[in-house]
mmCIF file of C-alpha atoms in Angstrom:
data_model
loop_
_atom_site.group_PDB
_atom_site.id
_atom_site.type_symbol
_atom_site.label_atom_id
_atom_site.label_comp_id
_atom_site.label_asym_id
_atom_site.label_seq_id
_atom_site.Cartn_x
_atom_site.Cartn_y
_atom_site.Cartn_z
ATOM 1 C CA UNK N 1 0.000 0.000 0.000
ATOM 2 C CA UNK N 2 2.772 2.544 0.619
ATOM 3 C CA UNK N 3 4.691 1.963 -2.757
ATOM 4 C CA UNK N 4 1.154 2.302 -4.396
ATOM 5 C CA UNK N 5 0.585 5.786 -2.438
ATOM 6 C CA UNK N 6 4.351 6.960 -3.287
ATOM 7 C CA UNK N 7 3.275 5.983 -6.928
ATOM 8 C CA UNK N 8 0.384 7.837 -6.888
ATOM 9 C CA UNK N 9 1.792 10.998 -5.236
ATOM 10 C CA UNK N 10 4.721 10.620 -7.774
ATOM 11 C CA UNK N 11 2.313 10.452 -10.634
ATOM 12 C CA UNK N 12 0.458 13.702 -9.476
ATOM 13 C CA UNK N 13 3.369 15.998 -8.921
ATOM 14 C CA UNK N 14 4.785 14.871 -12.872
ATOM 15 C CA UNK N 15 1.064 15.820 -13.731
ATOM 16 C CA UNK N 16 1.958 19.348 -12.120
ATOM 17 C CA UNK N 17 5.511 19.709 -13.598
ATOM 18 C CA UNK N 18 4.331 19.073 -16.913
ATOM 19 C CA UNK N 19 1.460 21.816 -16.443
ATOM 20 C CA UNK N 20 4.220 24.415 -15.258
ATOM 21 C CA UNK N 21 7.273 23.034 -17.808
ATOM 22 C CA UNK N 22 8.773 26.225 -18.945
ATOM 23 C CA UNK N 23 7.746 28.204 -15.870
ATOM 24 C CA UNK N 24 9.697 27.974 -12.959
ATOM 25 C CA UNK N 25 12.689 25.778 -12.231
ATOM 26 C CA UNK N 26 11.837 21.913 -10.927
ATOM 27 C CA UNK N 27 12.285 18.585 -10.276
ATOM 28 C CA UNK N 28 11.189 15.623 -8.709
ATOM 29 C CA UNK N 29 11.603 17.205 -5.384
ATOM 30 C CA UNK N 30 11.268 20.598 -5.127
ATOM 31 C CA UNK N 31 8.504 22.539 -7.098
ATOM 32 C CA UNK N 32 10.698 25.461 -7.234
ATOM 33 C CA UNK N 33 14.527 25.471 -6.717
ATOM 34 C CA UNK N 34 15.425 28.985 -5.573
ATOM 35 C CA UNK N 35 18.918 28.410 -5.771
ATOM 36 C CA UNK N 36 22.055 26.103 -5.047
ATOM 37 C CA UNK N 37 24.456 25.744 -2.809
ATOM 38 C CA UNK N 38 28.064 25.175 -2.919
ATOM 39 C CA UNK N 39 27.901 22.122 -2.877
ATOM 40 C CA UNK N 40 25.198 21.609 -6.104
ATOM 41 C CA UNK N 41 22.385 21.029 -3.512
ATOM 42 C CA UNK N 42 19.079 22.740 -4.588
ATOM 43 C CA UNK N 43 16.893 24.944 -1.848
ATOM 44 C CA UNK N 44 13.818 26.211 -2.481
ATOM 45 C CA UNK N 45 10.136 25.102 -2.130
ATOM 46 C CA UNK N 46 9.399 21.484 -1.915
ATOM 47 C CA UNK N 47 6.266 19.749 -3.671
ATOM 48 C CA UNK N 48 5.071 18.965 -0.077
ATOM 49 C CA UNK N 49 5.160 22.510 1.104
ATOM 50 C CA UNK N 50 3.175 23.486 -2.371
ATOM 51 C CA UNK N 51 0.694 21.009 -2.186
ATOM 52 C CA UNK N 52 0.458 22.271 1.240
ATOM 53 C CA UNK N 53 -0.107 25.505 0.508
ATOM 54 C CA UNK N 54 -2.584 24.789 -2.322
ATOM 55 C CA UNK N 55 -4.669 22.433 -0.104
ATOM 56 C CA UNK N 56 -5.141 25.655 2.357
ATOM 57 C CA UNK N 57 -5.674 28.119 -0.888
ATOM 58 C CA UNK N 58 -8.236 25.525 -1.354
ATOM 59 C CA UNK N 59 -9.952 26.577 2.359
ATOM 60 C CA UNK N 60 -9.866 30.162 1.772
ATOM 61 C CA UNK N 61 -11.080 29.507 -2.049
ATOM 62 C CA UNK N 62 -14.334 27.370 -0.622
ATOM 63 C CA UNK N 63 -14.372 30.129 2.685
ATOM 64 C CA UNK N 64 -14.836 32.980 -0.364
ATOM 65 C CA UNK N 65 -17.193 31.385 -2.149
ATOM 66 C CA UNK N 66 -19.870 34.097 -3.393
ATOM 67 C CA UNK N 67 -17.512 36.902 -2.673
ATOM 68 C CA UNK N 68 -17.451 39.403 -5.983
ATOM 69 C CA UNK N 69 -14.664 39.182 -8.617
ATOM 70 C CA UNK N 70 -11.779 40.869 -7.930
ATOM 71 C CA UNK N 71 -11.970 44.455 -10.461
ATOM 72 C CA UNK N 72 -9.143 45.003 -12.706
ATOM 73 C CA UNK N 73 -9.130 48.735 -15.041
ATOM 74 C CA UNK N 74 -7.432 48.340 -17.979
ATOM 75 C CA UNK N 75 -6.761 51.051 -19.802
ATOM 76 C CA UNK N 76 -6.758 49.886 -24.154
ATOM 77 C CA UNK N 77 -2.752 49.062 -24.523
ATOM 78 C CA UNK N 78 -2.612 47.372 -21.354
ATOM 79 C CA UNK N 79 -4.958 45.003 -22.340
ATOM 80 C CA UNK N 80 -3.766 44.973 -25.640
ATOM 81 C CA UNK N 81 -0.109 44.272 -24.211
ATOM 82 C CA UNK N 82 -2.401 41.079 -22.679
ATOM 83 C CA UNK N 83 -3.590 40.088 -25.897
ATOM 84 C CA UNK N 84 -0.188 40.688 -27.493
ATOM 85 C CA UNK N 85 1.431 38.112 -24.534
ATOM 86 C CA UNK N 86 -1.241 35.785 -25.920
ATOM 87 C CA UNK N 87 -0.737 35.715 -29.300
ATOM 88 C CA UNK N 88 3.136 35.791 -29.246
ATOM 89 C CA UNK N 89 5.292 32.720 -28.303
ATOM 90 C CA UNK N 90 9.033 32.525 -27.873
ATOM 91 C CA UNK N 91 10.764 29.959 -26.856
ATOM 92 C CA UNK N 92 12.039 29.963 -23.443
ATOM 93 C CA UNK N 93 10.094 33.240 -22.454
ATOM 94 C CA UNK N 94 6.984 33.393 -20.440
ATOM 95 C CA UNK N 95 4.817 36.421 -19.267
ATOM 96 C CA UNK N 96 2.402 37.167 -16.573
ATOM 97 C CA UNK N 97 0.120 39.459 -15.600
ATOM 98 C CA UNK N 98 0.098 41.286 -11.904
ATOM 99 C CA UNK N 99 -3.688 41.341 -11.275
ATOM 100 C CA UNK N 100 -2.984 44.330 -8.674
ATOM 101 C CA UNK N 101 -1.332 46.290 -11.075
ATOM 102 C CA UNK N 102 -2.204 45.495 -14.650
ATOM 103 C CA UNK N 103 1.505 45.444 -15.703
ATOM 104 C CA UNK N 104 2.758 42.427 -17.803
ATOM 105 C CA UNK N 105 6.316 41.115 -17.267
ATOM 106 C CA UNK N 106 8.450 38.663 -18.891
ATOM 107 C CA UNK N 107 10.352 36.697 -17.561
ATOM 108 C CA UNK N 108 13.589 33.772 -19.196
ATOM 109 C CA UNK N 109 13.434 30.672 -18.274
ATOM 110 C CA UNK N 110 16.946 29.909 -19.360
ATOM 111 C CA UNK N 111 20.213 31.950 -18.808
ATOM 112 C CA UNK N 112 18.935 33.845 -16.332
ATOM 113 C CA UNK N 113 20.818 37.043 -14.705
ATOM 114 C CA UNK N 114 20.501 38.532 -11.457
ATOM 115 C CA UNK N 115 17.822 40.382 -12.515
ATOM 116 C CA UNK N 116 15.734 37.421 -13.514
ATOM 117 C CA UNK N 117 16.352 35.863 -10.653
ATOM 118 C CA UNK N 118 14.989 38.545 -8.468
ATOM 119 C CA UNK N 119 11.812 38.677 -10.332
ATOM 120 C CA UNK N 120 11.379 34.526 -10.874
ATOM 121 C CA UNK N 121 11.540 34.705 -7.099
ATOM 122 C CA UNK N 122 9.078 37.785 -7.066
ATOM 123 C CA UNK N 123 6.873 35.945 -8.784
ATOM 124 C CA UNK N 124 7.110 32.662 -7.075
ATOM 125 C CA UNK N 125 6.036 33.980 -3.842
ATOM 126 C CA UNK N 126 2.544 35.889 -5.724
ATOM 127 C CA UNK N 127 2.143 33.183 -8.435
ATOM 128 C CA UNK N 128 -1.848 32.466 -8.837
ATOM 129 C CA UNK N 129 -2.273 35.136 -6.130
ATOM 130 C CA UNK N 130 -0.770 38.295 -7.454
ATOM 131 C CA UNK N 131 1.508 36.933 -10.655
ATOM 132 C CA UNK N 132 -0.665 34.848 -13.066
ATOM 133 C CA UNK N 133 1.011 33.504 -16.201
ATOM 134 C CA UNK N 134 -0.786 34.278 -19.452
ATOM 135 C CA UNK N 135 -1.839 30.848 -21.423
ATOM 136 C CA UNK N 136 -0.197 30.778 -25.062
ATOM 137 C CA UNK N 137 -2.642 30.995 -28.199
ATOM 138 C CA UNK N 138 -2.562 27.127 -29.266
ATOM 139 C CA UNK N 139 -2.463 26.343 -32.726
ATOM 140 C CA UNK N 140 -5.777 24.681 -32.427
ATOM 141 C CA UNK N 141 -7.585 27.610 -31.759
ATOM 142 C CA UNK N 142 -5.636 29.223 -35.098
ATOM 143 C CA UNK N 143 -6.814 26.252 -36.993
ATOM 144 C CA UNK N 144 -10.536 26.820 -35.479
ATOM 145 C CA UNK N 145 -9.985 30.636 -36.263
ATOM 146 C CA UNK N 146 -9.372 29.705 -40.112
ATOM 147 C CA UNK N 147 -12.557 27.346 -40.056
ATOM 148 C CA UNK N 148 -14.211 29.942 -38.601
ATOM 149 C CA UNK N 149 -13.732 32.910 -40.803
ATOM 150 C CA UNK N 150 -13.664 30.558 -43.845
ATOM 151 C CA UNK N 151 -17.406 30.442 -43.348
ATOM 152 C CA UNK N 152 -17.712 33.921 -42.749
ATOM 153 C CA UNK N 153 -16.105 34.591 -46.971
ATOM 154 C CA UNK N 154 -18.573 35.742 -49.288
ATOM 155 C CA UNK N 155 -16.620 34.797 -52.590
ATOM 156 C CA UNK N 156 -17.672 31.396 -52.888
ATOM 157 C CA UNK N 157 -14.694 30.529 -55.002
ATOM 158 C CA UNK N 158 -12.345 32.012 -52.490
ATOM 159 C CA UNK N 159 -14.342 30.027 -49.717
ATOM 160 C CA UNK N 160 -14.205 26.878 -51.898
ATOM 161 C CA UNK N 161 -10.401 27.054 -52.621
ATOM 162 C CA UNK N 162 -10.094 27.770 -48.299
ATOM 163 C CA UNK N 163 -12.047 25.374 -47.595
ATOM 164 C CA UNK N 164 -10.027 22.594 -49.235
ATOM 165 C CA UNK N 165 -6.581 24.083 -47.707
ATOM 166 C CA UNK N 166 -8.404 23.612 -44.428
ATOM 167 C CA UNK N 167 -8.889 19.599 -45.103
ATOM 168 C CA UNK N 168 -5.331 18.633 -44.943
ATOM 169 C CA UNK N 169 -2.234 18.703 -45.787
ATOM 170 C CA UNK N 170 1.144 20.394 -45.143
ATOM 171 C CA UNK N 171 1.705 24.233 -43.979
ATOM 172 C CA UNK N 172 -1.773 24.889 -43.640
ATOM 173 C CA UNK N 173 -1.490 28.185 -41.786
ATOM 174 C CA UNK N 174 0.759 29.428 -44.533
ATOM 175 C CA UNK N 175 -1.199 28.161 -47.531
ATOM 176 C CA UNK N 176 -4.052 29.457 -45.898
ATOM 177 C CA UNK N 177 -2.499 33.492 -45.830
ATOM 178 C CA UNK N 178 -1.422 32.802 -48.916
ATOM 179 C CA UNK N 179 -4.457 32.080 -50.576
ATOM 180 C CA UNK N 180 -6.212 34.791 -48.813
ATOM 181 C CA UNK N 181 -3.195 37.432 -50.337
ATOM 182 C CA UNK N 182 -4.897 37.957 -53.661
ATOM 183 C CA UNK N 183 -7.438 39.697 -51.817
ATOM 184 C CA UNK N 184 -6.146 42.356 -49.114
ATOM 185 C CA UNK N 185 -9.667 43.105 -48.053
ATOM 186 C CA UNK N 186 -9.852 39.674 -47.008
ATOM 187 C CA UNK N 187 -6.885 39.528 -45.625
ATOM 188 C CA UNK N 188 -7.282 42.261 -43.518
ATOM 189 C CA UNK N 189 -10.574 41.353 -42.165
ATOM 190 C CA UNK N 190 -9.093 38.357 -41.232
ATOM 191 C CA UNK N 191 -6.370 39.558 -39.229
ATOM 192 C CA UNK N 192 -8.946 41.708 -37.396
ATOM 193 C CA UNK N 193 -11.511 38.393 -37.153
ATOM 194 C CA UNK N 194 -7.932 36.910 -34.976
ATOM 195 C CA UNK N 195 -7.305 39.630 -33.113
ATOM 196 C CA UNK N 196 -10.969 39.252 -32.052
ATOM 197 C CA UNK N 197 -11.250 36.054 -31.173
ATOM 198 C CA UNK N 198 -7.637 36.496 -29.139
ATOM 199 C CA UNK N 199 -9.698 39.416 -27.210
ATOM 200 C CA UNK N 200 -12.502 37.165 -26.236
ATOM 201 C CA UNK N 201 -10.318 34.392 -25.405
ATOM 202 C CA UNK N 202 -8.209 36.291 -22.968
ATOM 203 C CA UNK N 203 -11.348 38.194 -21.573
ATOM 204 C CA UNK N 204 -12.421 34.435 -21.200
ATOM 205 C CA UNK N 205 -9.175 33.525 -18.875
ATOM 206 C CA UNK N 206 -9.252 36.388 -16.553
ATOM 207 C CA UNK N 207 -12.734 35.695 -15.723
ATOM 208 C CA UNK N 208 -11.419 31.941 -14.803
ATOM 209 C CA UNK N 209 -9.031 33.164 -12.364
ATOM 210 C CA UNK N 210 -11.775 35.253 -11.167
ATOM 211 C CA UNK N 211 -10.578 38.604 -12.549
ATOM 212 C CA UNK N 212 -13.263 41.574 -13.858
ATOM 213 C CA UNK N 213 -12.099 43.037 -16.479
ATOM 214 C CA UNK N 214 -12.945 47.046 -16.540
ATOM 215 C CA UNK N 215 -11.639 48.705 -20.029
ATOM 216 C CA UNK N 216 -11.379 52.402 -19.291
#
């Protein structure tokens, strides 16, 4: 029965690393490794003291059940700058949003300087309290998008030759933009139809981590 409980607790926490890969620095011990010391030994915050602490954020979460959503103004770029940390990926860089102030921040998860250090720590201490790390745009949702505005074209022939990009075959995306370049009406719309859909999507998130949003 232990072995079967170790295996079990094991199994969770690589269910959590693999949620967070990219985010903070991990391993099978300590959810995040602060630092090392001189002898190569990591220090930081163990997987037991997380799940601890999420078990109580738990309490307070099922204690504040019915309170309102936590407001957040926005004035037009800094949700835009949201939107932007959406849409964009880069390897090895991730951003998140400060729900207190509105400001995004980016932070490396690789090669890190002082000055990343200071705020990966910052950030560690707020995460999914203060810090909140903005999901990336997955490429389903762009293929969804395409499917999606494909409908939407009025030039049947257009929508026809879309249509059949959009049921296979290689560098989709790109054959897709390509077809839609003989006609920069189109091609504009469609970049505005995106940007749309990126606007509800991210409107969609803050409300799951029970965040208002107030555009001023």
């Amino acid at each position: 029965m232990g072995n079967l409980m170790r295996g079990r607790k094991k199994n969770k926490r690589t269910g959590q690393k693999a949620e967070f890969t990219g985010l903070l620095e991990q391993d099978e011990n300590f959810y995040f490794i602060a630092g090392y010391t001189d002898g190569g030994f990591p220090y930081g915050t163990t997987w037991e003291e997380y799940e601890a602490e999420q078990r109580g954020e738990l309490i307070k979460a099922i204690v504040a059940e019915g309170e309102p959503m936590k407001e957040l103004k926005l004035t037009k770029q800094q949700f835009q700058e949201i939107v932007d940390a959406y849409d964009m990926y880069v390897e090895g860089i991730e951003s998140f949003l400060n729900i207190e102030t509105g400001d995004v921040v980016t932070l490396r998860t690789f090669d890190r300087d002082e000055e990343d250090e200071e705020l990966s720590e910052i950030i560690e201490e707020g995460f999914n309290e203060i810090y909140f790390r903005i999901p990336k745009r997955e490429s389903d949702e762009g293929y969804t998008d395409m499917v999606d505005f494909a409908e939407t074209v009025e030039d049947k022939k257009l929508q026809s030759t879309l249509m059949h990009i959009l049921s296979g075959g290689k560098r989709i995306f790109r054959r897709f933009k390509d077809a839609l370049s003989s006609d920069s009406e189109q091609l504009e719309r469609y970049y505005q139809f995106v940007e749309e859909q990126n606007r509800k999507r991210v409107s969609d998130w803050l409300e799951s981590i029970e965040v208002k949003l107030i555009l001023e």
